[in-house]
Every structure is written in structure tokens, then in C-alpha cells.
JSON list of C-alpha atoms in Angstrom, two decimals:
[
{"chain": "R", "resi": 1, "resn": "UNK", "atom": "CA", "xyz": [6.78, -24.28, 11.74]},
{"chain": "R", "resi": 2, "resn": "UNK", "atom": "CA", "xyz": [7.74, -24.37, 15.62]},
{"chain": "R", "resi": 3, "resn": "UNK", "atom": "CA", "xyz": [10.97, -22.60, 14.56]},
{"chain": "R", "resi": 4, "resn": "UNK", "atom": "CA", "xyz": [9.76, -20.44, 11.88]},
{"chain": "R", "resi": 5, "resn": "UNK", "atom": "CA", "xyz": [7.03, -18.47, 14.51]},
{"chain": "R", "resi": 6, "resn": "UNK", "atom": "CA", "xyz": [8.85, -19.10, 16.49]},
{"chain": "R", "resi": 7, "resn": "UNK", "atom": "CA", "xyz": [6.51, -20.97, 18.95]},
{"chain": "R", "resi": 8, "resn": "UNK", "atom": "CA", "xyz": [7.74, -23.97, 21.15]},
{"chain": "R", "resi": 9, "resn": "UNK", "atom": "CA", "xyz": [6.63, -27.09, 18.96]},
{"chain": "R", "resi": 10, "resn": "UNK", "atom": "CA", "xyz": [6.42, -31.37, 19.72]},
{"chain": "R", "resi": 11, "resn": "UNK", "atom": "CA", "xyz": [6.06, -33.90, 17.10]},
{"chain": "R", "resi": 12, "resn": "UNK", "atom": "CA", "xyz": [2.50, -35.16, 16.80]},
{"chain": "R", "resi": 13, "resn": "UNK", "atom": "CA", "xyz": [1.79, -38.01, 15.52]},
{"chain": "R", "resi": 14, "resn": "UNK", "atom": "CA", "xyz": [-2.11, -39.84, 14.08]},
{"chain": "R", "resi": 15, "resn": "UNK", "atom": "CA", "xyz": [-0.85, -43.09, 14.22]},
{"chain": "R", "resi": 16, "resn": "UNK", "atom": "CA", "xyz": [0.86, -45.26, 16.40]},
{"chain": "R", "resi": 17, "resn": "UNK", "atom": "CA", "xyz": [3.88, -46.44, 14.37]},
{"chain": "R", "resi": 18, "resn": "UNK", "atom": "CA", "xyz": [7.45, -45.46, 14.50]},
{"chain": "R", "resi": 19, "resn": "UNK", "atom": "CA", "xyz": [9.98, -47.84, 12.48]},
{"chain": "R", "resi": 20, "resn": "UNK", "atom": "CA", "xyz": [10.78, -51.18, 14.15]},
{"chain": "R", "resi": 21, "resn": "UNK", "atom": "CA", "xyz": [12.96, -54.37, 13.84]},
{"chain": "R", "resi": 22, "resn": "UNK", "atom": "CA", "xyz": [10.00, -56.22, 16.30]},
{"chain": "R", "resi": 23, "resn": "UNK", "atom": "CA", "xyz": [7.06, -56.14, 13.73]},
{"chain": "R", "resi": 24, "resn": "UNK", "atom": "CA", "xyz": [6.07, -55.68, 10.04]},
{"chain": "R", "resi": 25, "resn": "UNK", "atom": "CA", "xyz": [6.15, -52.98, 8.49]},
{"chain": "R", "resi": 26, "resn": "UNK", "atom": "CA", "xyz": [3.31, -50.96, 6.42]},
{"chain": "R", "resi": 27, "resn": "UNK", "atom": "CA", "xyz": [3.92, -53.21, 3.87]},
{"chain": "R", "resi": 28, "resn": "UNK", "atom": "CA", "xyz": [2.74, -55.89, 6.20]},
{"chain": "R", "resi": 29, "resn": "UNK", "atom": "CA", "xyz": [5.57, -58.71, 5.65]},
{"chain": "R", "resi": 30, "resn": "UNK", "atom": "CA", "xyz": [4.76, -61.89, 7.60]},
{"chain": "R", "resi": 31, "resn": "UNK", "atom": "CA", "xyz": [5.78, -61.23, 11.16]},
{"chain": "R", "resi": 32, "resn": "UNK", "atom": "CA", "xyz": [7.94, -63.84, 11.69]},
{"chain": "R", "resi": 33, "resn": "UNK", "atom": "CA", "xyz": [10.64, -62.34, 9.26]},
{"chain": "R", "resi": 34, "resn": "UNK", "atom": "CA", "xyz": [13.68, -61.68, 10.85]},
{"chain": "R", "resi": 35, "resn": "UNK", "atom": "CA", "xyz": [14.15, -57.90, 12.17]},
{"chain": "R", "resi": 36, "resn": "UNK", "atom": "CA", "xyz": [16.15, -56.78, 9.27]},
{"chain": "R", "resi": 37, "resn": "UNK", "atom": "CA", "xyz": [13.77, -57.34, 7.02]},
{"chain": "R", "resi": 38, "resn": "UNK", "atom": "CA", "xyz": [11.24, -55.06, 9.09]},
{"chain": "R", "resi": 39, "resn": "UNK", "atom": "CA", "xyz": [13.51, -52.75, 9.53]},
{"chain": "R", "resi": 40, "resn": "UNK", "atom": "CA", "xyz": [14.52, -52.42, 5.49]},
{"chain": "R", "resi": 41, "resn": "UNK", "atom": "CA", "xyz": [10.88, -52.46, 4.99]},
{"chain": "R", "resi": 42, "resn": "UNK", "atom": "CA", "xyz": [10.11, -50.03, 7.22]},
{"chain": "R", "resi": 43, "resn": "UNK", "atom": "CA", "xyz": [13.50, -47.61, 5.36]},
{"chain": "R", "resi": 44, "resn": "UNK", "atom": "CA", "xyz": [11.57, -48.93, 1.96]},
{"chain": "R", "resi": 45, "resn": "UNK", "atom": "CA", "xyz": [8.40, -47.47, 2.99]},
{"chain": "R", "resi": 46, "resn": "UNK", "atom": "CA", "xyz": [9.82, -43.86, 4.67]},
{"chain": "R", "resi": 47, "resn": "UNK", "atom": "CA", "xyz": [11.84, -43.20, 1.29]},
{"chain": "R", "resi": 48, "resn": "UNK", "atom": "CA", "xyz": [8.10, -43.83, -0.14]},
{"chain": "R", "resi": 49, "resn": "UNK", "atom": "CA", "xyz": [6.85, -41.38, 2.18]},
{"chain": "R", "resi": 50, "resn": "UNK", "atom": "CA", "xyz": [9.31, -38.62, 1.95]},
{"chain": "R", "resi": 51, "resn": "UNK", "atom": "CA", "xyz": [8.84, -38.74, -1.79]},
{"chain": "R", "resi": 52, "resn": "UNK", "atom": "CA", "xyz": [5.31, -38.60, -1.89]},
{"chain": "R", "resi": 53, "resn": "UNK", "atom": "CA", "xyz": [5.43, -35.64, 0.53]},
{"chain": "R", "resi": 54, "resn": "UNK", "atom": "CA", "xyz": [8.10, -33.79, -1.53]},
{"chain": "R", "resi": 55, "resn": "UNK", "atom": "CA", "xyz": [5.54, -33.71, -4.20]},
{"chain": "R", "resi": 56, "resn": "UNK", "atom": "CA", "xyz": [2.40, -33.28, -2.00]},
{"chain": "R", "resi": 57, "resn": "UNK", "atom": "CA", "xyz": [3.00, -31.78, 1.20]},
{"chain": "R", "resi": 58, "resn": "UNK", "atom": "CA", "xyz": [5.82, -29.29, 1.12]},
{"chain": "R", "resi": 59, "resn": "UNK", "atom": "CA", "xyz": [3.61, -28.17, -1.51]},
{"chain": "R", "resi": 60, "resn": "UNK", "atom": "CA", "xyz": [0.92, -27.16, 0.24]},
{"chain": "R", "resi": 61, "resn": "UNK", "atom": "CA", "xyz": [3.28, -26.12, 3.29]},
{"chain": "R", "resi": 62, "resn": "UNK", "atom": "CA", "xyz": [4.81, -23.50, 1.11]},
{"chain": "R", "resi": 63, "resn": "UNK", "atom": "CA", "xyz": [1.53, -21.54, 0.68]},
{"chain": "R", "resi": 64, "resn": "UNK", "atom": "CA", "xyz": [0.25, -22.11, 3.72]},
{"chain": "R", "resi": 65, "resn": "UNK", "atom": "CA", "xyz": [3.98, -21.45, 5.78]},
{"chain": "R", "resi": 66, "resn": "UNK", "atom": "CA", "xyz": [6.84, -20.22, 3.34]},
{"chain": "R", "resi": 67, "resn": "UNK", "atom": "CA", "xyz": [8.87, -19.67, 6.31]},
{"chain": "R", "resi": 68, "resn": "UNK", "atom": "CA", "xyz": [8.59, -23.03, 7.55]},
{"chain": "R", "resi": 69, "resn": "UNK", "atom": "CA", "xyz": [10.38, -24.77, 3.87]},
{"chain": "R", "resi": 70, "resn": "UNK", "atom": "CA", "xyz": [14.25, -24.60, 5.37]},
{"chain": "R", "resi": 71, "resn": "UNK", "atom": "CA", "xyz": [12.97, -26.67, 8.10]},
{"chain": "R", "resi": 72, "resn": "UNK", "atom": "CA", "xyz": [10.91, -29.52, 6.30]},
{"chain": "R", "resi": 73, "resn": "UNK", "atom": "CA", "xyz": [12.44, -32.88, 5.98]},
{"chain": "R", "resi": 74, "resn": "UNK", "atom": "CA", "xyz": [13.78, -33.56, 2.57]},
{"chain": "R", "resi": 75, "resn": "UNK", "atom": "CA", "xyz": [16.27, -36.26, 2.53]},
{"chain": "R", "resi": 76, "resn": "UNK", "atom": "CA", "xyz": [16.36, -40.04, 4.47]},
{"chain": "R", "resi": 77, "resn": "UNK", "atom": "CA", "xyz": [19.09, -37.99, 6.56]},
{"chain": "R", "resi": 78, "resn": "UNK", "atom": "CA", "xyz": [17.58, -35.61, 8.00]},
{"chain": "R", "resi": 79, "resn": "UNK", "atom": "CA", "xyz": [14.39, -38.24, 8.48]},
{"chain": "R", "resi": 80, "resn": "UNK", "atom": "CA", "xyz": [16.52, -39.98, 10.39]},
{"chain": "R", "resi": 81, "resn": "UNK", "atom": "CA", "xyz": [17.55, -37.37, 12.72]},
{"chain": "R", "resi": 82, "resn": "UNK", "atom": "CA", "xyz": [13.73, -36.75, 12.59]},
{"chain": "R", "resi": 83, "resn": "UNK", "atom": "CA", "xyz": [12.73, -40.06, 14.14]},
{"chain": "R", "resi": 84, "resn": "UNK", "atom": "CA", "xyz": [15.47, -41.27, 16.33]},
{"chain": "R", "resi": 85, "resn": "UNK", "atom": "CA", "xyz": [17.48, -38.65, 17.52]},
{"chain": "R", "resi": 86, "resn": "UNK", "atom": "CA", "xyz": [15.18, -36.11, 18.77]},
{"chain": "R", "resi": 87, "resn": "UNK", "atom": "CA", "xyz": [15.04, -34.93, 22.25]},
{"chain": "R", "resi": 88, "resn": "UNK", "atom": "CA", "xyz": [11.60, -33.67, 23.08]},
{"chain": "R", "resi": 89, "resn": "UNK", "atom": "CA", "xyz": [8.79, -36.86, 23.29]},
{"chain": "R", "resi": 90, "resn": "UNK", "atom": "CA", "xyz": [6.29, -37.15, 20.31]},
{"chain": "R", "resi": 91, "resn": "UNK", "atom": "CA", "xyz": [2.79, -37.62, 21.38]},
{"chain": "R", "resi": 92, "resn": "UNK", "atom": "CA", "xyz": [0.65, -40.30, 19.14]},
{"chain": "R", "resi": 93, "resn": "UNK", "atom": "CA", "xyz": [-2.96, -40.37, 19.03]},
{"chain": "R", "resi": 94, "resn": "UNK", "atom": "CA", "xyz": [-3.36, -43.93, 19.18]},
{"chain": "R", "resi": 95, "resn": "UNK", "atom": "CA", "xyz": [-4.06, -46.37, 22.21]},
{"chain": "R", "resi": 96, "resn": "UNK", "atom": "CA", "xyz": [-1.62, -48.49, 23.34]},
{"chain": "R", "resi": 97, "resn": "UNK", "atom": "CA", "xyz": [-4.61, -51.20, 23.43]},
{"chain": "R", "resi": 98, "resn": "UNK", "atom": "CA", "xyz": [-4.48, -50.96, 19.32]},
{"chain": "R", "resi": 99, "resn": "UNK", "atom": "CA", "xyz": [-0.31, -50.47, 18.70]},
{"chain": "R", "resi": 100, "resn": "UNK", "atom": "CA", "xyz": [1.91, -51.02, 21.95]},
{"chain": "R", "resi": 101, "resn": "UNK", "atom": "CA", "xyz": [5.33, -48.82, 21.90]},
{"chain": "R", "resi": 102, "resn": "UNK", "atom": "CA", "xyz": [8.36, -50.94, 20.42]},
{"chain": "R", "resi": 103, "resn": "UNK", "atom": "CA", "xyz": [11.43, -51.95, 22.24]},
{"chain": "R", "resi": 104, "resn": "UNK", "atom": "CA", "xyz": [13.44, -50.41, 19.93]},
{"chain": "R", "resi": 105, "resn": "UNK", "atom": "CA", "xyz": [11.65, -46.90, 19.54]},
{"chain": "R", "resi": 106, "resn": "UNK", "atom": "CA", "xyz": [13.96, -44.36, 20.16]},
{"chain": "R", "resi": 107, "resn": "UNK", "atom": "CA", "xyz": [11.72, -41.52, 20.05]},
{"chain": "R", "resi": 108, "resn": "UNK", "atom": "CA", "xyz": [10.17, -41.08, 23.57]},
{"chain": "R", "resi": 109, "resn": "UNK", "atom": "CA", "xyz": [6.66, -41.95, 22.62]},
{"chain": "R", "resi": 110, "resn": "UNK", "atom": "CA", "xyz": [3.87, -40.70, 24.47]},
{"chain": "R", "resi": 111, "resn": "UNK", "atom": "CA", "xyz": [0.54, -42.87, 23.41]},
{"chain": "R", "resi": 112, "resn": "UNK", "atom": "CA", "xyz": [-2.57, -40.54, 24.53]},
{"chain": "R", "resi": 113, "resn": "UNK", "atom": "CA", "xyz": [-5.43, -42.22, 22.99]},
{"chain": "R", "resi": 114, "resn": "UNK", "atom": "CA", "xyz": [-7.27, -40.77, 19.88]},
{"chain": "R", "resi": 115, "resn": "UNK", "atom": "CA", "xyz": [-7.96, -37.02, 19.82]},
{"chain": "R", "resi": 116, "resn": "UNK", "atom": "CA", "xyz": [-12.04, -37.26, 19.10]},
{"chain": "R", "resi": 117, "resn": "UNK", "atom": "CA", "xyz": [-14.19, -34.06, 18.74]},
{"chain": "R", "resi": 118, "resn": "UNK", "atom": "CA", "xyz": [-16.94, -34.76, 20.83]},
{"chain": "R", "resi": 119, "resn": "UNK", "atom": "CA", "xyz": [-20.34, -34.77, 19.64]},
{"chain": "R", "resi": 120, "resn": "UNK", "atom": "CA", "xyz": [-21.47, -31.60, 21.73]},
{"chain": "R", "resi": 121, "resn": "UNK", "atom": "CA", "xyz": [-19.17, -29.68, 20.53]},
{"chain": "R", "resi": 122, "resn": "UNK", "atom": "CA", "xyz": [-19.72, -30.65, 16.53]},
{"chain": "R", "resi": 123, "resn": "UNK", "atom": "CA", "xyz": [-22.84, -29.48, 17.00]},
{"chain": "R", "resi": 124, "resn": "UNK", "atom": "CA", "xyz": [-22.48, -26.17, 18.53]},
{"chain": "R", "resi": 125, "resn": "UNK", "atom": "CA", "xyz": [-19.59, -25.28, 15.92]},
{"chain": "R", "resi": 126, "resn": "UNK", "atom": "CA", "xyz": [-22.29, -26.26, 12.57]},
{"chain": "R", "resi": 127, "resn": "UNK", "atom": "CA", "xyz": [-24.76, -24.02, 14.65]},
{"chain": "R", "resi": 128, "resn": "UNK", "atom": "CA", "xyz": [-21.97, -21.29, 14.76]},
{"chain": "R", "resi": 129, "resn": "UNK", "atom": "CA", "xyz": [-21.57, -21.58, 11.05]},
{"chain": "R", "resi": 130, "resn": "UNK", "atom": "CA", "xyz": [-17.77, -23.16, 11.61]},
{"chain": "R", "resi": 131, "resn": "UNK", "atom": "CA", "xyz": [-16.98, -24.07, 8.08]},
{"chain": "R", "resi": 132, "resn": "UNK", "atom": "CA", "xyz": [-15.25, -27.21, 9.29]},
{"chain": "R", "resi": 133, "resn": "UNK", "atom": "CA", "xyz": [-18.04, -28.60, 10.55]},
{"chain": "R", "resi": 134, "resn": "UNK", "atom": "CA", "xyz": [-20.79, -27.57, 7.92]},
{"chain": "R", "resi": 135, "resn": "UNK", "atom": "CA", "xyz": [-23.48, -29.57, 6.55]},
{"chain": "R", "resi": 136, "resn": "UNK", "atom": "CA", "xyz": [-24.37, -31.50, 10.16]},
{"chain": "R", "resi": 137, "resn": "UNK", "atom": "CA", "xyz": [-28.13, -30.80, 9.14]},
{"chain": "R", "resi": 138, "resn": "UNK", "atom": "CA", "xyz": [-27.52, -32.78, 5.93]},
{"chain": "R", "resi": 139, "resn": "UNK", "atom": "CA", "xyz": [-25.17, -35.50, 7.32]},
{"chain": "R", "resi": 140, "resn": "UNK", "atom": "CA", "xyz": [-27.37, -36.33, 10.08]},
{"chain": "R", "resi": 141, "resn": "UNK", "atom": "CA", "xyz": [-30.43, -36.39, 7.43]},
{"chain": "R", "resi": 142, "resn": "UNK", "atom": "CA", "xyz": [-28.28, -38.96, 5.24]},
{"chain": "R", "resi": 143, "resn": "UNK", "atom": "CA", "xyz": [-27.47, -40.71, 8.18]},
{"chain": "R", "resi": 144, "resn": "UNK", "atom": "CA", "xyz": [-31.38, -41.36, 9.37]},
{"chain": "R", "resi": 145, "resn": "UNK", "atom": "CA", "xyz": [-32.72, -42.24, 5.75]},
{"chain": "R", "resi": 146, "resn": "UNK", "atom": "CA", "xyz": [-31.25, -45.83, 5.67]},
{"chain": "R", "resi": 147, "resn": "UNK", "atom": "CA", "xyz": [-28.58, -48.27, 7.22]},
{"chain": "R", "resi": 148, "resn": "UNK", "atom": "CA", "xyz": [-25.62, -47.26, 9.17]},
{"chain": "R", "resi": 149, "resn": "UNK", "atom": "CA", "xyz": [-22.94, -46.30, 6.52]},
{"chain": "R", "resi": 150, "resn": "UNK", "atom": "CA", "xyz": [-19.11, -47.16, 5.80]},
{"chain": "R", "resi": 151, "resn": "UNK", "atom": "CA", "xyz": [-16.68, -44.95, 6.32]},
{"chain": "R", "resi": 152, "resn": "UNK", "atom": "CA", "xyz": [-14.00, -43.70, 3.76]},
{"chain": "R", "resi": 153, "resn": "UNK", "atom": "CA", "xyz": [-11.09, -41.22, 3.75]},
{"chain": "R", "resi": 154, "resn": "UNK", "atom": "CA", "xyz": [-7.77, -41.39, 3.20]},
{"chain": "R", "resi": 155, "resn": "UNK", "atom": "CA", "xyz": [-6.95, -38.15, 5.01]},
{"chain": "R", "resi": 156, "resn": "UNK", "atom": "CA", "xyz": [-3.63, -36.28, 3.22]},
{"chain": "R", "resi": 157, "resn": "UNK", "atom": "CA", "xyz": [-2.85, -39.22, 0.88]},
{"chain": "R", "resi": 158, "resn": "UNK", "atom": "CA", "xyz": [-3.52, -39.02, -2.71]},
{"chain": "R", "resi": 159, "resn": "UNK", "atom": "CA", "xyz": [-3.59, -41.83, -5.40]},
{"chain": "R", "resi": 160, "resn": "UNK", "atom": "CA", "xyz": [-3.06, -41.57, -8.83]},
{"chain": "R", "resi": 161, "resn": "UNK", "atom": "CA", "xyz": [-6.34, -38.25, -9.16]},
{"chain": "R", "resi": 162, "resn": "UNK", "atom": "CA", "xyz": [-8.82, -37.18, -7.55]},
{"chain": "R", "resi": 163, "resn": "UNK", "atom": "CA", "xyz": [-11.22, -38.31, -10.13]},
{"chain": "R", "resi": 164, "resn": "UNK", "atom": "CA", "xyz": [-9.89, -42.18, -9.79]},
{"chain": "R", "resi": 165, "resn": "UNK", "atom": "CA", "xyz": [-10.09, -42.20, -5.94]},
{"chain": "R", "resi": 166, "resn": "UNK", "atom": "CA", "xyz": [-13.67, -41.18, -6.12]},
{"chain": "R", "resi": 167, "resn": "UNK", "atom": "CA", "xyz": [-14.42, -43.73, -8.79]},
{"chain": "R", "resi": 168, "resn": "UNK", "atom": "CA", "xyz": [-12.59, -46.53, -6.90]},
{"chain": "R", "resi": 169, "resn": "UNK", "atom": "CA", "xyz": [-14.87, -45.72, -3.80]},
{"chain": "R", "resi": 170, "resn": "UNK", "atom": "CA", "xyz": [-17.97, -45.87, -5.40]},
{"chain": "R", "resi": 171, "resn": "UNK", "atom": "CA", "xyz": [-17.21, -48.93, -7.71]},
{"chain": "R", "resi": 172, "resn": "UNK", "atom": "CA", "xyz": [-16.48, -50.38, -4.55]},
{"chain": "R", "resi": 173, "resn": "UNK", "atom": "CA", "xyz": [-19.96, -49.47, -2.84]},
{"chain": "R", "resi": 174, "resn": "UNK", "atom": "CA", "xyz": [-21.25, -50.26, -5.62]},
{"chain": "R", "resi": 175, "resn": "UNK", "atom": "CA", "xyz": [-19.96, -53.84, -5.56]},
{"chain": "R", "resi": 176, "resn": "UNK", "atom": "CA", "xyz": [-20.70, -54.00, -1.37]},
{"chain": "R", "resi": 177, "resn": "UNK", "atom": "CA", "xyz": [-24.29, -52.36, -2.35]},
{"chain": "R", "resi": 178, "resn": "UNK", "atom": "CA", "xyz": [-23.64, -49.99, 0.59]},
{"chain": "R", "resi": 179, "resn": "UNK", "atom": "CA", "xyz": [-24.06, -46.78, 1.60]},
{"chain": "R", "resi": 180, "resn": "UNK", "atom": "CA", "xyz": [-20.98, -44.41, 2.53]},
{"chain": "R", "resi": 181, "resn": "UNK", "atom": "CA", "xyz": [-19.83, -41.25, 3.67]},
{"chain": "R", "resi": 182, "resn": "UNK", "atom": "CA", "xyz": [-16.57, -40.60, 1.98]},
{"chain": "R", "resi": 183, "resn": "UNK", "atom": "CA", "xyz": [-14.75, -37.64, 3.19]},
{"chain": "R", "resi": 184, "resn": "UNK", "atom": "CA", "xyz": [-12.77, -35.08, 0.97]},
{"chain": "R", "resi": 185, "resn": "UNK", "atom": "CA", "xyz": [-9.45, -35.16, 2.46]},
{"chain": "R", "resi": 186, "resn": "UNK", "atom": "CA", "xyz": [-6.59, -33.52, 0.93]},
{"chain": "R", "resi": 187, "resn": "UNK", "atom": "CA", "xyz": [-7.79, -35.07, -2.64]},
{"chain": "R", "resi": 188, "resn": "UNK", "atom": "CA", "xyz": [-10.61, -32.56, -2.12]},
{"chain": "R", "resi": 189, "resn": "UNK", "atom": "CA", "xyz": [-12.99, -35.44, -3.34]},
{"chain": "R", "resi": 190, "resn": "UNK", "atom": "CA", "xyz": [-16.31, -33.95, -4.94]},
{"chain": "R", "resi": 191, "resn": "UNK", "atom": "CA", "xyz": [-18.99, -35.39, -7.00]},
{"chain": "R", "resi": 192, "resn": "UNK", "atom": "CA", "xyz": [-17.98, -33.45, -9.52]},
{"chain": "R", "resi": 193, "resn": "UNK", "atom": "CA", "xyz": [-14.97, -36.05, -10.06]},
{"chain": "R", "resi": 194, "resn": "UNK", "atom": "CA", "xyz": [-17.41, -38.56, -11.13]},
{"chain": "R", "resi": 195, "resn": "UNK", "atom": "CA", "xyz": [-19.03, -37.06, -13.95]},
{"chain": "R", "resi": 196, "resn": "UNK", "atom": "CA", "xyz": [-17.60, -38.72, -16.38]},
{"chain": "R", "resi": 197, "resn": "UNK", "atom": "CA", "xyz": [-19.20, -41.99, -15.22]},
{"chain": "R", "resi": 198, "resn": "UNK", "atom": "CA", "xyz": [-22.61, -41.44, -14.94]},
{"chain": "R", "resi": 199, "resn": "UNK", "atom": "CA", "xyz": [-23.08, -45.08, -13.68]},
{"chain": "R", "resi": 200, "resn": "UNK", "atom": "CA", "xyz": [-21.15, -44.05, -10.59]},
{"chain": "R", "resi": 201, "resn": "UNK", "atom": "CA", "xyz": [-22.39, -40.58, -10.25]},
{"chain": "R", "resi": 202, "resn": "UNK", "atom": "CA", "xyz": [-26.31, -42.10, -10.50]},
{"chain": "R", "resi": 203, "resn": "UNK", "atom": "CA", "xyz": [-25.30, -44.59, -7.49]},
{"chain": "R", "resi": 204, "resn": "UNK", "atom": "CA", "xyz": [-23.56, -41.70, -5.34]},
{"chain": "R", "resi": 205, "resn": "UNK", "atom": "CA", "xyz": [-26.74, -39.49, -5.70]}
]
């Protein structure tokens, strides 16, 4: 999209992994394996990736930037050329407390902690009406009537529908008899994907 504006553009990153022969992959192998097995993993689980985002991302990248298309990633190739040959540094919001930089990163790396919206400013944007931040007054209200919730969201990934990622969070709480706040991600997860099961919808209300 740098390219397309064209504005000067760095790779960032929300996690602190770049393939590596020094520890398991997402798959989570045992990390004693030898290298080459993390490191086939690791080619097993980017083909995964690129896949997924062929049918998912670009997608959405093509409304949102048609200009940007000849640019996206779209074989193992040009991935490649994405993650170990480029020049500029790619910043990751991650700690290097939580995942340390690899011996054998090639990618200059730049760990800068996590990028957190603080809480001052949340507020003032619901007051301003900032859709990204709407429904504070009703969060905060949920989040005073009983125990601290869990957490959920799988941020841009989607499995299977929309309507079976909702269900397989609530079963879940459910199960855990806990309280959650499950965010929409991507999947654009609503109640509305669990009226079919009334059981579920009856525990999510």
C-alpha cells in the first residue's frame, strides 16, 4: 500500500515471530527437534498462511486498496523475499521479555513492546462518538455487574463461519461457567450468529 500511495512504508508486525531453525514452530513441535524440522514447520505453516490470506485478506484489501493487489504477496516466492531479504527493519509489537529475536532472523527486527491504547485516551474517543471505541458506557457496565471476565478474539483469523466461532466460544464459557467479552474481529462476530441455538444465545444474554 506503501507503493501504491505512494507513501514511505515498514513492515509491522503484532507478534513476535519470524521463521526459525532455533525453536518450534506455530505448530508447537517439541523443542528439542532438530532445526530442520522447525524450519519445515515453520514453511508448513506460512504456505497455511498465504492460503488462508489469498482467500481472506487480499479480499478485503481489494475493496479497501485496489491499487495495492500487484503488490500483495501471493506465492511462497515472493514470501520469501518478504521475510528474509528485505532491507528496511520490521518493527514487532511484542517484548523481547515474551519472544527474544532468533539467531537466524534475517529480517532486522526491531522489538518495541506492545502498542496499547491507553485508557485516557479510550475514553475521550467513546465521549467523541469514535465508532471504534463505542459502547465504553456499556462495557464498563458489564464489566462492574460480576467477576472479572475472559478475554476472546481471534483478531483477522476466521474458522470454518462466523456462526461456529461464536458457538465454540460460548459452549466453551459455558463449560468454564464464565463470563467473557468476545470481540468481533474480522469474523464480525454478533449475537445474531447464535440464534440458532437458543441454549447458547440464553447463556450469552
Amino acid at each position: 500500500m506503501g507503493l501504491e500511495r505512494p507513501t514511505p512504508a515498514i513492515r509491522c508486525d503484532l507478534m513476535g515471530f519470524l521463521p526459525t531453525g532455533f525453536a518450534p514452530s506455530l505448530l508447537n513441535e517439541p523443542g528439542w527437534a532438530p532445526a530442520w524440522v522447525h524450519r519445515a514447520l515453520n514453511r508448513l505453516c506460512d504456505f497455511a498462511e498465504l492460503k488462508g490470506d489469498r482467500h481472506g485478506k487480499h479480499g478485503f484489501l481489494a475493496e479497501a486498496c485496489p491499487g495495492a493487489m500487484p503488490f500483495m504477496v501471493k506465492n511462497m516466492e515472493q514470501l520469501d523475499i518478504a521475510q528474509e531479504f528485505r532491507p528496511e527493519p520490521v518493527l514487532m509489537a511484542s517484548s523481547p521479555l515474551i519472544a527474544k529475536p532468533a539467531k537466524d532472523w534475517a529480517s532486522k527486527a526491531v522489538m518495541t513492546g506492545h502498542w496499547v491504547v491507553g485508557a485516557r485516551e479510550q475514553e475521550q474517543r467513546a465521549c467523541r462518538g469514535d465508532a471504534h471505541f463505542a459502547g465504553a458506557g456499556a462495557l464498563q457496565a458489564f464489566l462492574d455487574a460480576g467477576p472479572p471476565p475472559v478475554y476472546i478474539g481471534w483478531g483477522s483469523m476466521i474458522c470454518v463461519s462466523s456462526e461456529f466461532m461464536a458457538c465454540l466460544a460460548v459452549r466453551a464459557l459455558r463449560l468454564a461457567s464464565l463470563r467473557a467479552v468476545i470481540l468481533g474481529g474480522w469474523a464480525a462476530l454478533r449475537t445474531e450468529h447464535l440464534r440458532g441455538h437458543p441454549d447458547l444465545l440464553a447463556y450469552a444474554e
